[in-house]
Amino acid sequence: ANPPCVTSKRRFCRWNGIDSAAAATRRECLVQLIDSHCHLTFDGLHGRIDDVIRRAHDAGVTHFITIATDAADALRALALSQKHPCVYVAAGIHPHEAGKVAAGWDDALLQNARRNDIYAVGETGLDYHYDFADKNAQLAVFRRQLEIACQVNKPVVIHCREAHQDTMSALADFKGLPGCVFHCFTGDENEAGQILERGYWLSLTGVVTFKRSDELRRVAKMIPDDRLMVETDAPYLSPEPVRNIRPNEPANMPHTARCIAEQRRMDIEELAPLSVRNTRRFFSLPANELA
């Protein structure tokens, strides 16, 4: 039997807040989405990945960028993508892992990043909210990954938490990056403006649906049409109205997309193809029948 990612003849439901499986039996789907950032290798998802992918497809989420956070995770992600053609891989060293890298980590990452089935470097960046890694170690590992991204001419996926200025300062030294997205952006309008002024991209998660995320919803309005992506960051950050359900899954992505569409005064039928085109363009994903 084909793995659940082989979906050329499946129907994807148009999200309208009702049970996705029931919707799929009632009418042909109109909305398709790509989850531009998730962690399908993480606990809570990897052990039941066929069901996770099937539910996502039922909800209209057709493809996935699974983000590897260290060398071992990259191997798991690549194995997953080989089994499921709708899963694409980005590989890097998460700032939480920066203090644990072994000698030669960068050579291993460079070798991976040169692969045709690795579509970006990351996620990488700086996280000053937690103290899982020394700031100097984080910065050194971050800068080396930016060098690698320039060397292999692939975009970077940025993790930035309470480290905006240092992140922007480091990025300023690497003007040759072919692309740069701040994933799970939760900063303020001023920070968003600085990022967009540089030509970088922003990706939004379910946080935009939270009751207290008024400023982030204002950010959702200011992102140019051609530099917006949507993600789940699954298994984290379940959106409203399923915020209390863990783990988060790509199937919940339409809640976030619908919220963003509302802020931008668009129909989800307009936002979805826009976000899909952007995700494909940013990661240089291969064209296929679901494009």
Tab-separated table of C-alpha atoms in Angstrom:
chain	number	residue	atom	x	y	z
A	1	ALA	CA	0.000	0.000	0.000
A	2	ASN	CA	1.115	3.532	-0.664
A	3	PRO	CA	2.240	5.570	2.352
A	4	PRO	CA	-0.248	8.270	3.369
A	5	CYS	CA	1.813	10.971	1.668
A	6	VAL	CA	1.049	9.590	-1.784
A	7	THR	CA	-2.108	11.593	-2.174
A	8	SER	CA	-2.617	12.453	-5.813
A	9	LYS	CA	-6.155	11.028	-5.782
A	10	ARG	CA	-7.151	12.101	-2.287
A	11	ARG	CA	-9.587	14.904	-1.612
A	12	PHE	CA	-8.670	17.596	0.851
A	13	CYS	CA	-11.383	19.235	2.886
A	14	ARG	CA	-12.164	22.904	2.805
A	15	TRP	CA	-11.778	23.964	6.413
A	16	ASN	CA	-14.935	25.427	7.917
A	17	GLY	CA	-14.675	24.448	11.549
A	18	ILE	CA	-16.503	21.131	11.302
A	19	ASP	CA	-15.016	17.692	11.617
A	20	SER	CA	-12.527	17.316	8.789
A	21	ALA	CA	-13.330	13.676	8.031
A	22	ALA	CA	-17.028	14.453	7.788
A	23	ALA	CA	-16.332	17.421	5.542
A	24	ALA	CA	-14.231	15.311	3.194
A	25	THR	CA	-17.135	12.955	2.620
A	26	ARG	CA	-19.484	15.815	1.738
A	27	ARG	CA	-17.626	17.789	-0.883
A	28	GLU	CA	-14.390	18.144	-2.771
A	29	CYS	CA	-11.743	20.113	-0.985
A	30	LEU	CA	-10.910	23.637	-2.122
A	31	VAL	CA	-8.130	24.613	0.286
A	32	GLN	CA	-4.667	23.081	0.410
A	33	LEU	CA	-1.843	24.138	2.730
A	34	ILE	CA	1.822	23.376	3.406
A	35	ASP	CA	3.039	23.291	6.990
A	36	SER	CA	6.222	25.317	6.574
A	37	HIS	CA	7.709	24.334	9.949
A	38	CYS	CA	7.013	21.284	12.092
A	39	HIS	CA	8.934	18.582	13.921
A	40	LEU	CA	7.525	15.273	12.718
A	41	THR	CA	10.430	13.373	14.286
A	42	PHE	CA	9.604	14.542	17.805
A	43	ASP	CA	7.904	12.517	20.521
A	44	GLY	CA	4.149	12.552	20.208
A	45	LEU	CA	4.217	12.598	16.413
A	46	HIS	CA	6.919	10.267	15.117
A	47	GLY	CA	5.525	7.129	16.739
A	48	ARG	CA	2.176	7.536	14.991
A	49	ILE	CA	3.307	9.392	11.907
A	50	ASP	CA	1.002	7.609	9.451
A	51	ASP	CA	-2.043	8.738	11.422
A	52	VAL	CA	-0.629	12.254	11.850
A	53	ILE	CA	-0.115	12.608	8.104
A	54	ARG	CA	-3.506	11.106	7.311
A	55	ARG	CA	-5.279	13.535	9.617
A	56	ALA	CA	-3.349	16.428	8.109
A	57	HIS	CA	-4.372	15.407	4.618
A	58	ASP	CA	-7.983	15.161	5.716
A	59	ALA	CA	-7.678	18.767	6.940
A	60	GLY	CA	-6.127	19.970	3.675
A	61	VAL	CA	-2.483	20.105	4.800
A	62	THR	CA	-0.746	18.314	1.957
A	63	HIS	CA	2.988	18.780	2.550
A	64	PHE	CA	5.349	19.390	5.449
A	65	ILE	CA	8.758	20.907	6.131
A	66	THR	CA	10.097	18.901	9.050
A	67	ILE	CA	12.871	20.734	10.850
A	68	ALA	CA	15.831	18.815	12.260
A	69	THR	CA	17.424	20.331	15.363
A	70	ASP	CA	20.652	18.321	15.591
A	71	ALA	CA	22.640	15.705	13.681
A	72	ALA	CA	20.735	12.677	14.973
A	73	ASP	CA	17.423	14.383	14.277
A	74	ALA	CA	18.523	15.048	10.708
A	75	LEU	CA	18.999	11.325	10.133
A	76	ARG	CA	15.491	10.629	11.443
A	77	ALA	CA	14.035	13.393	9.291
A	78	LEU	CA	15.749	12.131	6.145
A	79	ALA	CA	14.507	8.602	6.783
A	80	LEU	CA	11.001	9.967	7.221
A	81	SER	CA	11.157	11.945	3.995
A	82	GLN	CA	12.320	8.884	2.094
A	83	LYS	CA	9.269	6.963	3.260
A	84	HIS	CA	6.831	9.846	2.826
A	85	PRO	CA	7.378	11.914	-0.336
A	86	CYS	CA	5.320	14.854	0.971
A	87	VAL	CA	7.809	15.453	3.811
A	88	TYR	CA	10.736	17.780	3.091
A	89	VAL	CA	13.689	18.378	5.402
A	90	ALA	CA	15.617	21.342	6.781
A	91	ALA	CA	18.612	20.550	8.969
A	92	GLY	CA	20.541	22.576	11.493
A	93	ILE	CA	21.568	22.960	15.106
A	94	HIS	CA	18.931	24.510	17.340
A	95	PRO	CA	20.293	27.121	19.771
A	96	HIS	CA	19.272	24.876	22.675
A	97	GLU	CA	21.709	22.282	21.298
A	98	ALA	CA	24.597	24.698	20.697
A	99	GLY	CA	26.395	23.741	23.892
A	100	LYS	CA	26.302	20.036	23.066
A	101	VAL	CA	27.862	19.963	19.599
A	102	ALA	CA	30.704	17.520	19.095
A	103	ALA	CA	33.936	18.226	17.268
A	104	GLY	CA	33.348	18.220	13.531
A	105	TRP	CA	29.641	19.034	13.841
A	106	ASP	CA	29.919	21.709	11.196
A	107	ASP	CA	31.569	19.400	8.664
A	108	ALA	CA	28.722	16.938	9.163
A	109	LEU	CA	26.150	19.690	8.724
A	110	LEU	CA	27.907	20.989	5.624
A	111	GLN	CA	27.836	17.515	4.121
A	112	ASN	CA	24.105	17.225	4.874
A	113	ALA	CA	23.325	20.715	3.627
A	114	ARG	CA	24.833	19.849	0.256
A	115	ARG	CA	22.279	17.076	-0.230
A	116	ASN	CA	19.523	17.668	-2.760
A	117	ASP	CA	16.934	16.475	-0.239
A	118	ILE	CA	17.886	19.099	2.367
A	119	TYR	CA	16.075	22.305	1.490
A	120	ALA	CA	17.333	24.762	4.114
A	121	VAL	CA	19.749	25.214	6.996
A	122	GLY	CA	18.070	25.451	10.376
A	123	GLU	CA	16.548	25.924	12.535
A	124	THR	CA	19.351	28.007	13.896
A	125	GLY	CA	19.576	31.241	15.812
A	126	LEU	CA	19.624	32.582	19.354
A	127	ASP	CA	17.421	31.926	22.382
A	128	TYR	CA	18.018	34.062	25.447
A	129	HIS	CA	14.760	33.084	27.133
A	130	TYR	CA	16.235	29.794	28.321
A	131	ASP	CA	19.772	29.045	29.447
A	132	PHE	CA	20.210	25.687	27.757
A	133	ALA	CA	23.353	26.983	26.060
A	134	ASP	CA	25.828	29.774	26.770
A	135	LYS	CA	25.210	32.889	24.675
A	136	ASN	CA	28.714	32.814	23.204
A	137	ALA	CA	28.317	29.172	22.213
A	138	GLN	CA	24.965	29.941	20.621
A	139	LEU	CA	26.401	32.816	18.639
A	140	ALA	CA	29.398	30.824	17.408
A	141	VAL	CA	27.238	27.917	16.261
A	142	PHE	CA	24.732	30.308	14.689
A	143	ARG	CA	27.357	32.198	12.712
A	144	ARG	CA	28.946	28.993	11.458
A	145	GLN	CA	25.560	27.814	10.176
A	146	LEU	CA	25.075	31.102	8.360
A	147	GLU	CA	28.436	30.524	6.692
A	148	ILE	CA	27.329	27.046	5.666
A	149	ALA	CA	24.035	28.352	4.249
A	150	CYS	CA	25.943	30.867	2.131
A	151	GLN	CA	28.376	28.191	1.038
A	152	VAL	CA	25.643	25.810	-0.176
A	153	ASN	CA	23.342	28.625	-1.344
A	154	LYS	CA	20.349	27.545	0.705
A	155	PRO	CA	18.000	29.607	2.878
A	156	VAL	CA	18.084	29.707	6.663
A	157	VAL	CA	15.297	29.125	9.168
A	158	ILE	CA	15.776	31.411	12.160
A	159	HIS	CA	14.845	30.753	15.785
A	160	CYS	CA	14.933	34.042	17.680
A	161	ARG	CA	13.630	34.438	21.213
A	162	GLU	CA	14.450	37.515	23.271
A	163	ALA	CA	17.559	37.955	21.120
A	164	HIS	CA	16.387	40.239	18.320
A	165	GLN	CA	19.293	42.666	18.245
A	166	ASP	CA	22.041	40.041	18.389
A	167	THR	CA	20.280	37.941	15.758
A	168	MET	CA	19.924	40.879	13.396
A	169	SER	CA	23.540	41.915	13.982
A	170	ALA	CA	24.812	38.448	13.086
A	171	LEU	CA	22.635	38.245	9.980
A	172	ALA	CA	23.929	41.623	8.789
A	173	ASP	CA	27.322	40.025	8.181
A	174	PHE	CA	25.873	37.458	5.751
A	175	LYS	CA	24.316	39.416	2.924
A	176	GLY	CA	24.776	36.495	0.547
A	177	LEU	CA	22.026	34.406	2.139
A	178	PRO	CA	19.545	33.329	-0.538
A	179	GLY	CA	16.674	33.534	1.943
A	180	CYS	CA	15.953	34.035	5.619
A	181	VAL	CA	12.720	33.374	7.518
A	182	PHE	CA	12.053	34.131	11.168
A	183	HIS	CA	9.976	31.145	12.135
A	184	CYS	CA	7.326	31.321	14.866
A	185	PHE	CA	7.620	35.086	14.960
A	186	THR	CA	6.229	36.463	18.229
A	187	GLY	CA	7.986	39.825	18.379
A	188	ASP	CA	6.491	43.291	18.219
A	189	GLU	CA	5.628	45.514	15.274
A	190	ASN	CA	8.926	47.377	15.456
A	191	GLU	CA	10.961	44.160	15.286
A	192	ALA	CA	8.789	42.878	12.446
A	193	GLY	CA	9.383	46.120	10.576
A	194	GLN	CA	13.156	45.796	10.946
A	195	ILE	CA	13.059	42.201	9.709
A	196	LEU	CA	10.890	43.043	6.716
A	197	GLU	CA	13.026	46.086	5.863
A	198	ARG	CA	15.980	43.728	5.435
A	199	GLY	CA	13.984	41.648	2.956
A	200	TYR	CA	13.615	38.697	5.326
A	201	TRP	CA	10.451	36.643	5.721
A	202	LEU	CA	8.098	35.993	8.641
A	203	SER	CA	6.259	32.790	9.507
A	204	LEU	CA	3.382	32.686	11.976
A	205	THR	CA	2.154	29.882	14.228
A	206	GLY	CA	-0.928	29.242	16.325
A	207	VAL	CA	0.274	31.925	18.736
A	208	VAL	CA	-1.464	34.419	16.447
A	209	THR	CA	-4.793	32.897	17.506
A	210	PHE	CA	-4.208	33.390	21.251
A	211	LYS	CA	-6.417	35.843	23.104
A	212	ARG	CA	-3.546	38.101	24.166
A	213	SER	CA	-1.819	38.186	20.755
A	214	ASP	CA	-3.329	41.462	19.563
A	215	GLU	CA	0.032	42.901	18.496
A	216	LEU	CA	0.950	39.741	16.628
A	217	ARG	CA	-2.349	39.945	14.773
A	218	ARG	CA	-1.375	43.468	13.760
A	219	VAL	CA	1.938	42.051	12.507
A	220	ALA	CA	-0.049	39.536	10.437
A	221	LYS	CA	-1.557	42.479	8.562
A	222	MET	CA	1.787	44.126	7.745
A	223	ILE	CA	3.663	41.180	6.205
A	224	PRO	CA	3.939	41.545	2.409
A	225	ASP	CA	2.003	38.952	0.450
A	226	ASP	CA	5.197	37.499	-0.994
A	227	ARG	CA	7.039	37.004	2.339
A	228	LEU	CA	4.425	35.321	4.533
A	229	MET	CA	4.440	31.678	5.579
A	230	VAL	CA	2.219	29.709	7.928
A	231	GLU	CA	3.335	26.900	10.224
A	232	THR	CA	2.327	24.802	13.216
A	233	ASP	CA	5.691	24.234	14.949
A	234	ALA	CA	4.057	20.937	15.914
A	235	PRO	CA	4.134	19.277	18.386
A	236	TYR	CA	4.099	22.693	20.079
A	237	LEU	CA	1.755	25.695	20.125
A	238	SER	CA	-1.692	24.273	19.465
A	239	PRO	CA	-3.900	27.093	18.153
A	240	GLU	CA	-7.262	28.198	19.417
A	241	PRO	CA	-9.801	26.631	19.639
A	242	VAL	CA	-7.752	23.463	20.305
A	243	ARG	CA	-5.077	25.130	22.429
A	244	ASN	CA	-5.511	22.692	25.308
A	245	ILE	CA	-5.010	19.642	23.094
A	246	ARG	CA	-1.497	18.161	23.071
A	247	PRO	CA	0.464	17.458	21.042
A	248	ASN	CA	-0.224	19.952	18.305
A	249	GLU	CA	-0.467	18.432	14.821
A	250	PRO	CA	-0.273	19.769	11.260
A	251	ALA	CA	-3.994	18.993	10.982
A	252	ASN	CA	-4.605	22.027	13.206
A	253	MET	CA	-2.927	24.416	10.793
A	254	PRO	CA	-6.178	25.609	9.143
A	255	HIS	CA	-7.176	27.295	12.416
A	256	THR	CA	-4.056	29.470	12.179
A	257	ALA	CA	-4.440	30.104	8.459
A	258	ARG	CA	-8.045	31.165	8.914
A	259	CYS	CA	-7.077	33.630	11.678
A	260	ILE	CA	-4.334	35.170	9.538
A	261	ALA	CA	-6.701	35.428	6.584
A	262	GLU	CA	-9.244	37.257	8.723
A	263	GLN	CA	-6.614	39.764	9.875
A	264	ARG	CA	-5.596	40.412	6.286
A	265	ARG	CA	-9.235	40.696	5.170
A	266	MET	CA	-8.825	37.750	2.862
A	267	ASP	CA	-10.717	34.533	2.403
A	268	ILE	CA	-8.802	31.430	3.383
A	269	GLU	CA	-9.248	30.376	-0.250
A	270	GLU	CA	-7.006	33.352	-1.111
A	271	LEU	CA	-4.506	32.976	1.710
A	272	ALA	CA	-3.909	29.253	1.282
A	273	PRO	CA	-2.521	29.299	-2.277
A	274	LEU	CA	-0.511	32.412	-1.438
A	275	SER	CA	1.176	30.682	1.502
A	276	VAL	CA	1.727	27.523	-0.538
A	277	ARG	CA	3.401	29.457	-3.359
A	278	ASN	CA	5.584	31.308	-0.881
A	279	THR	CA	6.661	28.133	0.914
A	280	ARG	CA	7.509	26.396	-2.334
A	281	ARG	CA	9.477	29.416	-3.525
A	282	PHE	CA	11.386	29.984	-0.285
A	283	PHE	CA	12.484	26.354	0.030
A	284	SER	CA	12.778	25.723	-3.745
A	285	LEU	CA	10.544	22.685	-3.380
A	286	PRO	CA	10.189	20.416	-6.400
A	287	ALA	CA	7.153	21.001	-8.565
A	288	ASN	CA	4.519	18.286	-8.441
A	289	GLU	CA	0.892	17.673	-9.175
A	290	LEU	CA	-0.203	19.271	-5.902
A	291	ALA	CA	1.620	22.560	-6.527
